[in-house]
PDB file of C-alpha atoms in Angstrom:
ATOM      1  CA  UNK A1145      13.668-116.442  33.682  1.00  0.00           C
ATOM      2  CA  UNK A1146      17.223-117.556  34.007  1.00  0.00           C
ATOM      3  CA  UNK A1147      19.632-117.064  37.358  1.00  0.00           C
ATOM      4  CA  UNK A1148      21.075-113.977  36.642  1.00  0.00           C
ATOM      5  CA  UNK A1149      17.913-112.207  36.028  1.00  0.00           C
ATOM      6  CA  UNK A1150      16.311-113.263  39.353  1.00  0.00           C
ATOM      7  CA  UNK A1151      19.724-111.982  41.206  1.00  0.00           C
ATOM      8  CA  UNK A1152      19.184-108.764  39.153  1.00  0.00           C
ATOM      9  CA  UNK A1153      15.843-108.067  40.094  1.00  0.00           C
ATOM     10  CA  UNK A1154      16.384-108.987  43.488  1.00  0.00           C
ATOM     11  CA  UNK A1155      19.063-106.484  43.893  1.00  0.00           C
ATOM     12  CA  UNK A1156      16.998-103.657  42.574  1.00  0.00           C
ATOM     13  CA  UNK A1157      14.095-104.478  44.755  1.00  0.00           C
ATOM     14  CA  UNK A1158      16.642-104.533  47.879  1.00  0.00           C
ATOM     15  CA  UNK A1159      18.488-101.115  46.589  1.00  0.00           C
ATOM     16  CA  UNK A1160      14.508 -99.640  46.383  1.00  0.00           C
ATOM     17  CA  UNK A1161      13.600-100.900  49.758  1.00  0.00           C
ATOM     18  CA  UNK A1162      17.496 -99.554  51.511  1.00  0.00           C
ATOM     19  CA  UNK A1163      16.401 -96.106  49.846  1.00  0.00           C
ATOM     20  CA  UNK A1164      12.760 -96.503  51.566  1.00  0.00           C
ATOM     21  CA  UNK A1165      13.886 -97.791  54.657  1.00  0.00           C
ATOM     22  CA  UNK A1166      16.826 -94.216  55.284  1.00  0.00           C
ATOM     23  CA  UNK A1167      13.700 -92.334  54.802  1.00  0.00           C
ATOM     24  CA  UNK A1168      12.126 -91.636  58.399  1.00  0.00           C
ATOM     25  CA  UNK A1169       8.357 -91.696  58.383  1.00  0.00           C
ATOM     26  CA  UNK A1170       8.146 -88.739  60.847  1.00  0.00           C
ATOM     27  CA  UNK A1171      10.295 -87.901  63.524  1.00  0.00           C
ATOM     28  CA  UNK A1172      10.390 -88.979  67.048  1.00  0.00           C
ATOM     29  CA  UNK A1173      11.105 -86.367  69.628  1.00  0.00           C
ATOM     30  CA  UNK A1174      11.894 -86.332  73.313  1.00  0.00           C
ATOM     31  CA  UNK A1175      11.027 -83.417  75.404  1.00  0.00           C
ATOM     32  CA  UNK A1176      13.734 -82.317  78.296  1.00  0.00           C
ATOM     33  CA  UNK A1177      12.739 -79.609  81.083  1.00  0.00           C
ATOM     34  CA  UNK A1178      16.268 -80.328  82.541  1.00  0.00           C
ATOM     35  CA  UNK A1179      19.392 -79.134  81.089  1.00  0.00           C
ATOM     36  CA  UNK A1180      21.466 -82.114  82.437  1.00  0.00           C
ATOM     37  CA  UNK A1181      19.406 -84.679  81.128  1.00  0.00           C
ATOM     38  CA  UNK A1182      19.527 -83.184  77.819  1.00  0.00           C
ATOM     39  CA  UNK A1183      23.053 -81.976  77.509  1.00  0.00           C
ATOM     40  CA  UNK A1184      23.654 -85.844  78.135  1.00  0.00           C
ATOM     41  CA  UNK A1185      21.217 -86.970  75.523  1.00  0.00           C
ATOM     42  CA  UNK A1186      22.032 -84.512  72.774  1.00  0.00           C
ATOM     43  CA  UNK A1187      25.783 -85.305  72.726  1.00  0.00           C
ATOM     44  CA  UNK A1188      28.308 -82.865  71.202  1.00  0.00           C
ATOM     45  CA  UNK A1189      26.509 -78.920  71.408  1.00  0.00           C
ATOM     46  CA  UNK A1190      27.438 -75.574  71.113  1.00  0.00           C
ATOM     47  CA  UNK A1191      25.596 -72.774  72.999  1.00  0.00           C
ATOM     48  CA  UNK A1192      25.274 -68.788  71.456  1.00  0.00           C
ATOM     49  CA  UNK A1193      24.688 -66.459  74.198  1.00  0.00           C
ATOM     50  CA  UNK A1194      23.993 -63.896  72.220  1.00  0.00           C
ATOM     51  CA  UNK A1195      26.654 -61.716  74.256  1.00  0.00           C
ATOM     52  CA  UNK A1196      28.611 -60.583  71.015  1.00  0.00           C
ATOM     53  CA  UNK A1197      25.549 -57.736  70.878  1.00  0.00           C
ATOM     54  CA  UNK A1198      26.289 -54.500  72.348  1.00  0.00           C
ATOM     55  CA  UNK A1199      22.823 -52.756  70.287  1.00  0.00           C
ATOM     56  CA  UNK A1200      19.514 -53.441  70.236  1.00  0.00           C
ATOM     57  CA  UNK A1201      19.061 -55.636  67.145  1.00  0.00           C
ATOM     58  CA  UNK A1202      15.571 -56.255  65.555  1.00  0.00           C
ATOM     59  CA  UNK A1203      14.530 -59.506  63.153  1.00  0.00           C
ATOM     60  CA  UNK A1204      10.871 -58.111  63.313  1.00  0.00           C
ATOM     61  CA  UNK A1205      11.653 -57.054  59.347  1.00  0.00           C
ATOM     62  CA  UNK A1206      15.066 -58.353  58.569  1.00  0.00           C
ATOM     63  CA  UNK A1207      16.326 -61.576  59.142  1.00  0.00           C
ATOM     64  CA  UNK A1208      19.201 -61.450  61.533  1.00  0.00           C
ATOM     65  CA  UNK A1209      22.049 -63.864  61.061  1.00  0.00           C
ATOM     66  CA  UNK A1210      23.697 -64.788  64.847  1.00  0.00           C
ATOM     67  CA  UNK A1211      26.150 -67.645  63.148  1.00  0.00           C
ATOM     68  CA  UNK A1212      24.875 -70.946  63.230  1.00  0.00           C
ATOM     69  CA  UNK A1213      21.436 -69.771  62.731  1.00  0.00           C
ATOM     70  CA  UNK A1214      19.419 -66.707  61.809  1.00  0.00           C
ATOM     71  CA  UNK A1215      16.191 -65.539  63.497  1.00  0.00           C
ATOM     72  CA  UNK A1216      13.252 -64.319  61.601  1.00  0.00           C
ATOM     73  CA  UNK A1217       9.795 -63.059  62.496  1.00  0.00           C
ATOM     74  CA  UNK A1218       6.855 -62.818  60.643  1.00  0.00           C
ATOM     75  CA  UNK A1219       3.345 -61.423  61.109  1.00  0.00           C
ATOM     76  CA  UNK A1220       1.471 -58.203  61.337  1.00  0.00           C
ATOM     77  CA  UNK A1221       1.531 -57.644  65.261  1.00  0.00           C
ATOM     78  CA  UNK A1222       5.088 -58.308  66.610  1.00  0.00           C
ATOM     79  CA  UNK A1223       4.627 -54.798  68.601  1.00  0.00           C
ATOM     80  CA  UNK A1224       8.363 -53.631  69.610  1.00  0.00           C
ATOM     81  CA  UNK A1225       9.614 -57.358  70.446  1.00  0.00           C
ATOM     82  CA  UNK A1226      11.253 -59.977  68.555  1.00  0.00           C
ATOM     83  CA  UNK A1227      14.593 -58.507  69.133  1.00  0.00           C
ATOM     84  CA  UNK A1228      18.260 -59.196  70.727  1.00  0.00           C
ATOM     85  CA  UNK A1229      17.890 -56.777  73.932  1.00  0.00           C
ATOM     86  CA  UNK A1230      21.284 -55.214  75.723  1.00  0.00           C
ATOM     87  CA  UNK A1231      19.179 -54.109  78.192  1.00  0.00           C
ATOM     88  CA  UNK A1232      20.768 -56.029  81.142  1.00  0.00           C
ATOM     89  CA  UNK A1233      17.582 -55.001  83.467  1.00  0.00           C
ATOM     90  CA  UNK A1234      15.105 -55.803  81.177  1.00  0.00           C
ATOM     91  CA  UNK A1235      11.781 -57.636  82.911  1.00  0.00           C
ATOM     92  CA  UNK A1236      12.763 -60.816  80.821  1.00  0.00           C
ATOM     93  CA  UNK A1237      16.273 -60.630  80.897  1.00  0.00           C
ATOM     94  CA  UNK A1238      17.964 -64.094  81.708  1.00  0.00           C
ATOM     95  CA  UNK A1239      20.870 -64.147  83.160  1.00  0.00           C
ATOM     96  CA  UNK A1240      21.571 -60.073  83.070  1.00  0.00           C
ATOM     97  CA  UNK A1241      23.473 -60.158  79.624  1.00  0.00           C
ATOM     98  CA  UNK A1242      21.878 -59.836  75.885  1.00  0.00           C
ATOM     99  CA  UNK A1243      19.097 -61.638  74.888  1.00  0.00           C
ATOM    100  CA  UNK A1244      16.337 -62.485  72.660  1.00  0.00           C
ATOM    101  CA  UNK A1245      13.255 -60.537  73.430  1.00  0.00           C
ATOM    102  CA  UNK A1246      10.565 -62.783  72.006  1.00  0.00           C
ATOM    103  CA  UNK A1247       7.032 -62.706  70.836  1.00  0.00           C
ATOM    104  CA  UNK A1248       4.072 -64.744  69.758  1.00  0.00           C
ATOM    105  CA  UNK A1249       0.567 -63.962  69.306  1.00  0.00           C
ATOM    106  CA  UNK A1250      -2.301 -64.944  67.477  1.00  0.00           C
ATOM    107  CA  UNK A1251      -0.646 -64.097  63.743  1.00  0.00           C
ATOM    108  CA  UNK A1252       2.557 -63.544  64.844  1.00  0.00           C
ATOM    109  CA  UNK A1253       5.486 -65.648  66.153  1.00  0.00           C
ATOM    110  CA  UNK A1254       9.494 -66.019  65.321  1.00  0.00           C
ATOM    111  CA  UNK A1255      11.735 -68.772  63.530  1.00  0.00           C
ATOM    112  CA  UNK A1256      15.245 -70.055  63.845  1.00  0.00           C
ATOM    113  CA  UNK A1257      16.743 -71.631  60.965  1.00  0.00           C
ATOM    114  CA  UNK A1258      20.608 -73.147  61.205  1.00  0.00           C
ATOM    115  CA  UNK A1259      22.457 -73.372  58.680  1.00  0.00           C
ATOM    116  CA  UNK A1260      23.068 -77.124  59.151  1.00  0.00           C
ATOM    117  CA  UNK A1261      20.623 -79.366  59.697  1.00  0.00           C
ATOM    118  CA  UNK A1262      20.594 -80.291  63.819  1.00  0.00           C
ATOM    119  CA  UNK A1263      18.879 -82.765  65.932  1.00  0.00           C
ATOM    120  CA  UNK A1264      19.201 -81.384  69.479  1.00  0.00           C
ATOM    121  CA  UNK A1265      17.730 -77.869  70.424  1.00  0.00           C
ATOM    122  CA  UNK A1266      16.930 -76.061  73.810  1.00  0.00           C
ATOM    123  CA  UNK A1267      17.195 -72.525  75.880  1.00  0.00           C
ATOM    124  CA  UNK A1268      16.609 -70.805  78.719  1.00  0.00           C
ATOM    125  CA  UNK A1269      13.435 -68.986  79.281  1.00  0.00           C
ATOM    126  CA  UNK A1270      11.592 -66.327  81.371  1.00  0.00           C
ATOM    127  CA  UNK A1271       8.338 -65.438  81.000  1.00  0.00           C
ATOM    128  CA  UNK A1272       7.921 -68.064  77.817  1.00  0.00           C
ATOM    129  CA  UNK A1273       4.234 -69.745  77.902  1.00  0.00           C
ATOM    130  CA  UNK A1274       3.090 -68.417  81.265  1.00  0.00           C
ATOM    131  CA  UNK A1275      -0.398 -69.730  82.033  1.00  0.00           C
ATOM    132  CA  UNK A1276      -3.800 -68.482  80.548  1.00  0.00           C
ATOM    133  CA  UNK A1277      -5.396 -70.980  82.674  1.00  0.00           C
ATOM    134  CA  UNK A1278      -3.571 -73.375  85.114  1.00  0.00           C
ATOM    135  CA  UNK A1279      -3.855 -75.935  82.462  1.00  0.00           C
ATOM    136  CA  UNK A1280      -2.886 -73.795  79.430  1.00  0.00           C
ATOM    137  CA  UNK A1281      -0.290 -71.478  78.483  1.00  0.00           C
ATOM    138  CA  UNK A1282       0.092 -69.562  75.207  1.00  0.00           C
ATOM    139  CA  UNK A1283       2.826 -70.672  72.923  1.00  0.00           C
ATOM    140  CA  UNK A1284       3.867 -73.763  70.983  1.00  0.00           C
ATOM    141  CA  UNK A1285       7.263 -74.678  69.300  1.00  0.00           C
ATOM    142  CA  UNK A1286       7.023 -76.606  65.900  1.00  0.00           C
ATOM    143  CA  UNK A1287       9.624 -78.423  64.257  1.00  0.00           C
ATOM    144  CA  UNK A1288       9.015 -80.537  60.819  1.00  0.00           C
ATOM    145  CA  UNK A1289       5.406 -79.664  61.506  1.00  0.00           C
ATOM    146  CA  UNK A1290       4.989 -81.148  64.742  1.00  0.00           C
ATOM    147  CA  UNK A1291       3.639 -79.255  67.690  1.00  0.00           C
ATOM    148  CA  UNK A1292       5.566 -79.471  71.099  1.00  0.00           C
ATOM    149  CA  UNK A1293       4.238 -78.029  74.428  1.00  0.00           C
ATOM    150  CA  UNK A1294       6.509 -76.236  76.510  1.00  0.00           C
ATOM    151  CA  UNK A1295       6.372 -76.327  79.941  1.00  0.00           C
ATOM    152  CA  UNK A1296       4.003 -73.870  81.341  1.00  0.00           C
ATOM    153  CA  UNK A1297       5.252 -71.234  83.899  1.00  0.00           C
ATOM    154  CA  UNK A1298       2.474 -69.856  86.872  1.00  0.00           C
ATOM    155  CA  UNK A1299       3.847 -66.118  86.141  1.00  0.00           C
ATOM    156  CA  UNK A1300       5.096 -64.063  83.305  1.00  0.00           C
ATOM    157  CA  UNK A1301       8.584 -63.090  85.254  1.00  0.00           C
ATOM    158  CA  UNK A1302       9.458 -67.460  85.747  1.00  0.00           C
ATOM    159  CA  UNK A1303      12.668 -68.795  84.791  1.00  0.00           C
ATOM    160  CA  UNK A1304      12.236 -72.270  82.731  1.00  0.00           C
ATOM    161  CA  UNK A1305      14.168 -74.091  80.742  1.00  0.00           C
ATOM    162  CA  UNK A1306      12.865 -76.625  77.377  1.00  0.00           C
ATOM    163  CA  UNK A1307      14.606 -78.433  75.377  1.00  0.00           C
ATOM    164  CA  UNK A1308      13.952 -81.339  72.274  1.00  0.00           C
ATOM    165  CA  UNK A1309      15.789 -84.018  70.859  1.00  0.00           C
ATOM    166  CA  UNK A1310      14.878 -85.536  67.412  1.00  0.00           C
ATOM    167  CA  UNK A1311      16.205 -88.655  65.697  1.00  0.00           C
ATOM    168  CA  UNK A1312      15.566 -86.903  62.614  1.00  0.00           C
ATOM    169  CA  UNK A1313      17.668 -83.989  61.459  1.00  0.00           C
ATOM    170  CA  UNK A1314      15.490 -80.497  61.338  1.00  0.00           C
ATOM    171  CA  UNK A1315      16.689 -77.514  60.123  1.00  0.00           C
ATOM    172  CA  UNK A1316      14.013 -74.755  61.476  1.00  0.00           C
ATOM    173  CA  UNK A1317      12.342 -74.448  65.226  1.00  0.00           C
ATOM    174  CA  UNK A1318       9.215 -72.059  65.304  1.00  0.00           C
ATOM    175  CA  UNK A1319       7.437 -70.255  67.846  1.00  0.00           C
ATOM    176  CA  UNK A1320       4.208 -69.773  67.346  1.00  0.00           C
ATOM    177  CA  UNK A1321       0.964 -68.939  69.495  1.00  0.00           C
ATOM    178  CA  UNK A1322      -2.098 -71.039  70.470  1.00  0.00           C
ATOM    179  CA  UNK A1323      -4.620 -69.811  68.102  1.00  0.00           C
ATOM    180  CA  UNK A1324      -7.468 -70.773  70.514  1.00  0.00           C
ATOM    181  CA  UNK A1325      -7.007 -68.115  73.120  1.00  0.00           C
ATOM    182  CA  UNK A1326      -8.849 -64.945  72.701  1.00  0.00           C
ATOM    183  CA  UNK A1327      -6.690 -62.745  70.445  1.00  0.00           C
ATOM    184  CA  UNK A1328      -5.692 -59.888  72.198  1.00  0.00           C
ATOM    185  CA  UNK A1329      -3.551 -62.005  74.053  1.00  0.00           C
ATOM    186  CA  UNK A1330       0.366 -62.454  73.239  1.00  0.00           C
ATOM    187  CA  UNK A1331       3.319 -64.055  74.972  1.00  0.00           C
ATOM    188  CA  UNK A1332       6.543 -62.102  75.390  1.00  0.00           C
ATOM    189  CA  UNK A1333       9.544 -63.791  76.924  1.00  0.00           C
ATOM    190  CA  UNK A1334      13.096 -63.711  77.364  1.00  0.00           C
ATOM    191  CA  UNK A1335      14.940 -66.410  75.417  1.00  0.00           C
ATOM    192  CA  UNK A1336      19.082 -66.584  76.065  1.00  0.00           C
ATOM    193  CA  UNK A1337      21.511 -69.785  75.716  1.00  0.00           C
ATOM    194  CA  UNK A1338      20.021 -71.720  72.792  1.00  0.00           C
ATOM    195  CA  UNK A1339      21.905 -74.637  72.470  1.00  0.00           C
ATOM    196  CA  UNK A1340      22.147 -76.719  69.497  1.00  0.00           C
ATOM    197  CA  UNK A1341      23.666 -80.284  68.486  1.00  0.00           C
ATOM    198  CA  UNK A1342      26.729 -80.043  66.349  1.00  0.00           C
ATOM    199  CA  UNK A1343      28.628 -82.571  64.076  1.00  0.00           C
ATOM    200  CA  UNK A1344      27.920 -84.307  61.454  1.00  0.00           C
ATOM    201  CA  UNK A1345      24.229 -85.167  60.518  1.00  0.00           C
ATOM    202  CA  UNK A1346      23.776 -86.402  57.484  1.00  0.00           C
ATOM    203  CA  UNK A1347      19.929 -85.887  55.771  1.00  0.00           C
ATOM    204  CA  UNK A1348      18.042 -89.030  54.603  1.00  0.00           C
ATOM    205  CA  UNK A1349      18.837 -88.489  51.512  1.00  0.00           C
ATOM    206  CA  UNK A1350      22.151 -88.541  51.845  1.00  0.00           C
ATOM    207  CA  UNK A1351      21.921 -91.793  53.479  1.00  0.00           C
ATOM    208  CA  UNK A1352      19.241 -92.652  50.669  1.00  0.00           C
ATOM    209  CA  UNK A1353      22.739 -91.806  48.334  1.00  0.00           C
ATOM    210  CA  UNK A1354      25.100 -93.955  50.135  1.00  0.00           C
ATOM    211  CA  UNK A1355      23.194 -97.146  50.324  1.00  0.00           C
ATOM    212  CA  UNK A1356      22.153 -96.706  46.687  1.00  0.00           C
ATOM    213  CA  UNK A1357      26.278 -96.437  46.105  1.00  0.00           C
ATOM    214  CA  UNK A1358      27.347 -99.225  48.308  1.00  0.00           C
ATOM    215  CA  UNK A1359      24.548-101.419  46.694  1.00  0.00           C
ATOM    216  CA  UNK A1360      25.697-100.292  42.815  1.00  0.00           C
ATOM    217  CA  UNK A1361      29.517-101.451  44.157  1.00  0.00           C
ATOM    218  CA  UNK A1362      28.403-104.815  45.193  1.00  0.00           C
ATOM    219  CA  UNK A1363      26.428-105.973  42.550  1.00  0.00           C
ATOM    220  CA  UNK A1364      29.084-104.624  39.949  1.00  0.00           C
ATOM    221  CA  UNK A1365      31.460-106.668  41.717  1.00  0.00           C
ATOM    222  CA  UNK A1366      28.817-109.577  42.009  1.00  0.00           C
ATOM    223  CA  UNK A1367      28.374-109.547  37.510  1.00  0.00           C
ATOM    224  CA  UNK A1368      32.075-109.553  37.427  1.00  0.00           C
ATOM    225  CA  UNK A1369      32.143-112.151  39.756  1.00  0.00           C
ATOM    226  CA  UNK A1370      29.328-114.133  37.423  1.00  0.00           C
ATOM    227  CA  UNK A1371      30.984-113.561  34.060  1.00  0.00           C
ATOM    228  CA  UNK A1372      34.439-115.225  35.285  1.00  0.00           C
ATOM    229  CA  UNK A1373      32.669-117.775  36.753  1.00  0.00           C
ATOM    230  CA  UNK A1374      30.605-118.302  33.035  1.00  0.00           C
ATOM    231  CA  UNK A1375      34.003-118.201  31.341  1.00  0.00           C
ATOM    232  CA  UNK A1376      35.218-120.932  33.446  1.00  0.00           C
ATOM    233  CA  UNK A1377      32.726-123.249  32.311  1.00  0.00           C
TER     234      UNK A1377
END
C-alpha cells in the first residue's frame, strides 16, 4: 500500500472518529436550588412570566404555545389543573400574577417543549414536590430520559426554586410523578418564571456536520497539495 493510500485512510478514520467524538454519550447535568448560582452558570436567559394571560388557559387537551415553548399535558387524571391561572389569590400563586397551575400524578404529568433546543432551565415553585415522607416527595423532572429530583418542600403552600444545567442541548423538560407512592396521591403546584438559556446551541449533529466539512476542506487541499508536488518530480 503506497503513501497516499495510508494518508487516505487515515483521514477517513480521523473524520469517523471527529463525528464520534461531537456525539455526547449522555448528558451531564448540574442541579441549582439557587437562582444566583444558576443565572451565573447558565449564561445568556430569557424568563416568560406568563403575565401576557388575562384568561384562564388550559393545555390539559390542547397544547398551548407561550412563545419559546409550548406546554402540553397528557394522561387520564389531570382533574381541573394543568393550566395558566389569572387568579392572583390562588393557593399556589407565586408571586400574585398569572401562572402555571400544575399537576402530576400517578398517569398524569405535563411537558414543555421549546422550540430551540436549550441547555439551561429553571422556575419558581410553590407547593411543587411537597413531602410524602420527610425523605420523599412526589414529582420528578426528566430531560433526555434522565430523572432529576427536585428539592422537596415540608408543606404544600412552600415557595422553592429548581433549576438544571446540561452540557448537552435538550429540547423537552417533563414533569412527571413518582410511580411508587400509593396512587390516589397527586402533586399540584404553582409554577411561574421559567427561565431558559438562549443563543445559539448548535445539536451534535450539527457539530457532527461541521467537522465532517472542515475535514473534506483539508484533505482536498492536502491531494492538491500531493499532485503538484508528483508533477514536480
Amino acid at each position: 500500500m503506497d503513501g497516499l493510500k495510508v494518508v487516505r485512510i487515515s483521514c477517513v478514520l480521523a473524520i469517523i472518529g471527529a463525528i464520534f467524538a461531537a456525539i455526547p454519550a449522555s448528558a451531564s447535568i448540574t442541579l441549582f436550588s439557587s437562582q444566583t448560582t444558576f443565572l451565573s452558570a447558565a449564561g445568556s436567559t430569557a424568563v416568560e412570566d406568563f403575565n401576557s394571560y388575562s384568561v384562564d388557559t388550559q393545555f390539559r387537551t390542547q397544547t398551548l404555545n407561550v412563545g419559546a415553548f409550548a406546554l402540553s399535558g397528557f394522561g387520564q387524571n389531570q382533574s381541573s389543573y394543568n393550566l395558566i391561572s389569572t387568579d392572583p389569590l390562588g393557593f399556589y400563586s407565586v408571586n400574585g400574577t398569572s401562572y402555571v397551575l400544575g399537576f402530576t400524578a400517578l398517569d398524569s404529568g405535563f411537558s414543555i417543549t421549546f422550540k430551540n433546543p436549550t441547555t439551561a432551565f429553571g422556575a419558581d415553585f410553590r407547593g411543587f414536590n411537597n413531602a410524602f415522607l420527610p425523605q420523599q416527595g412526589r414529582s420528578f423532572i426528566e430531560v433526555d430520559g434522565v430523572q432529576l429530583t427536585p428539592p422537596i418542600v415540608a408543606l404544600n403552600s412552600d415557595a422553592s426554586f429548581f433549576a438544571f444545567v446540561s452540557d448537552t442541548p435538550f429540547s423537552t423538560v417533563r414533569f412527571t410523578f413518582d410511580s411508587s407512592l400509593p396512587p390516589f396521591f397527586t402533586d399540584a403546584f404553582g409554577m411561574d418564571n421559567v427561565t431558559y438559556g438562549v443563543g445559539a446551541v448548535p445539536e451534535p449533529s450539527t457539530w457532527a456536520m461541521m467537522i465532517l466539512g472542515f475535514a473534506g476542506v483539508g484533505f482536498m487541499a492536502y491531494r492538491r497539495k500531493s499532485k503538484r508536488a508528483l508533477m514536480a518530480v
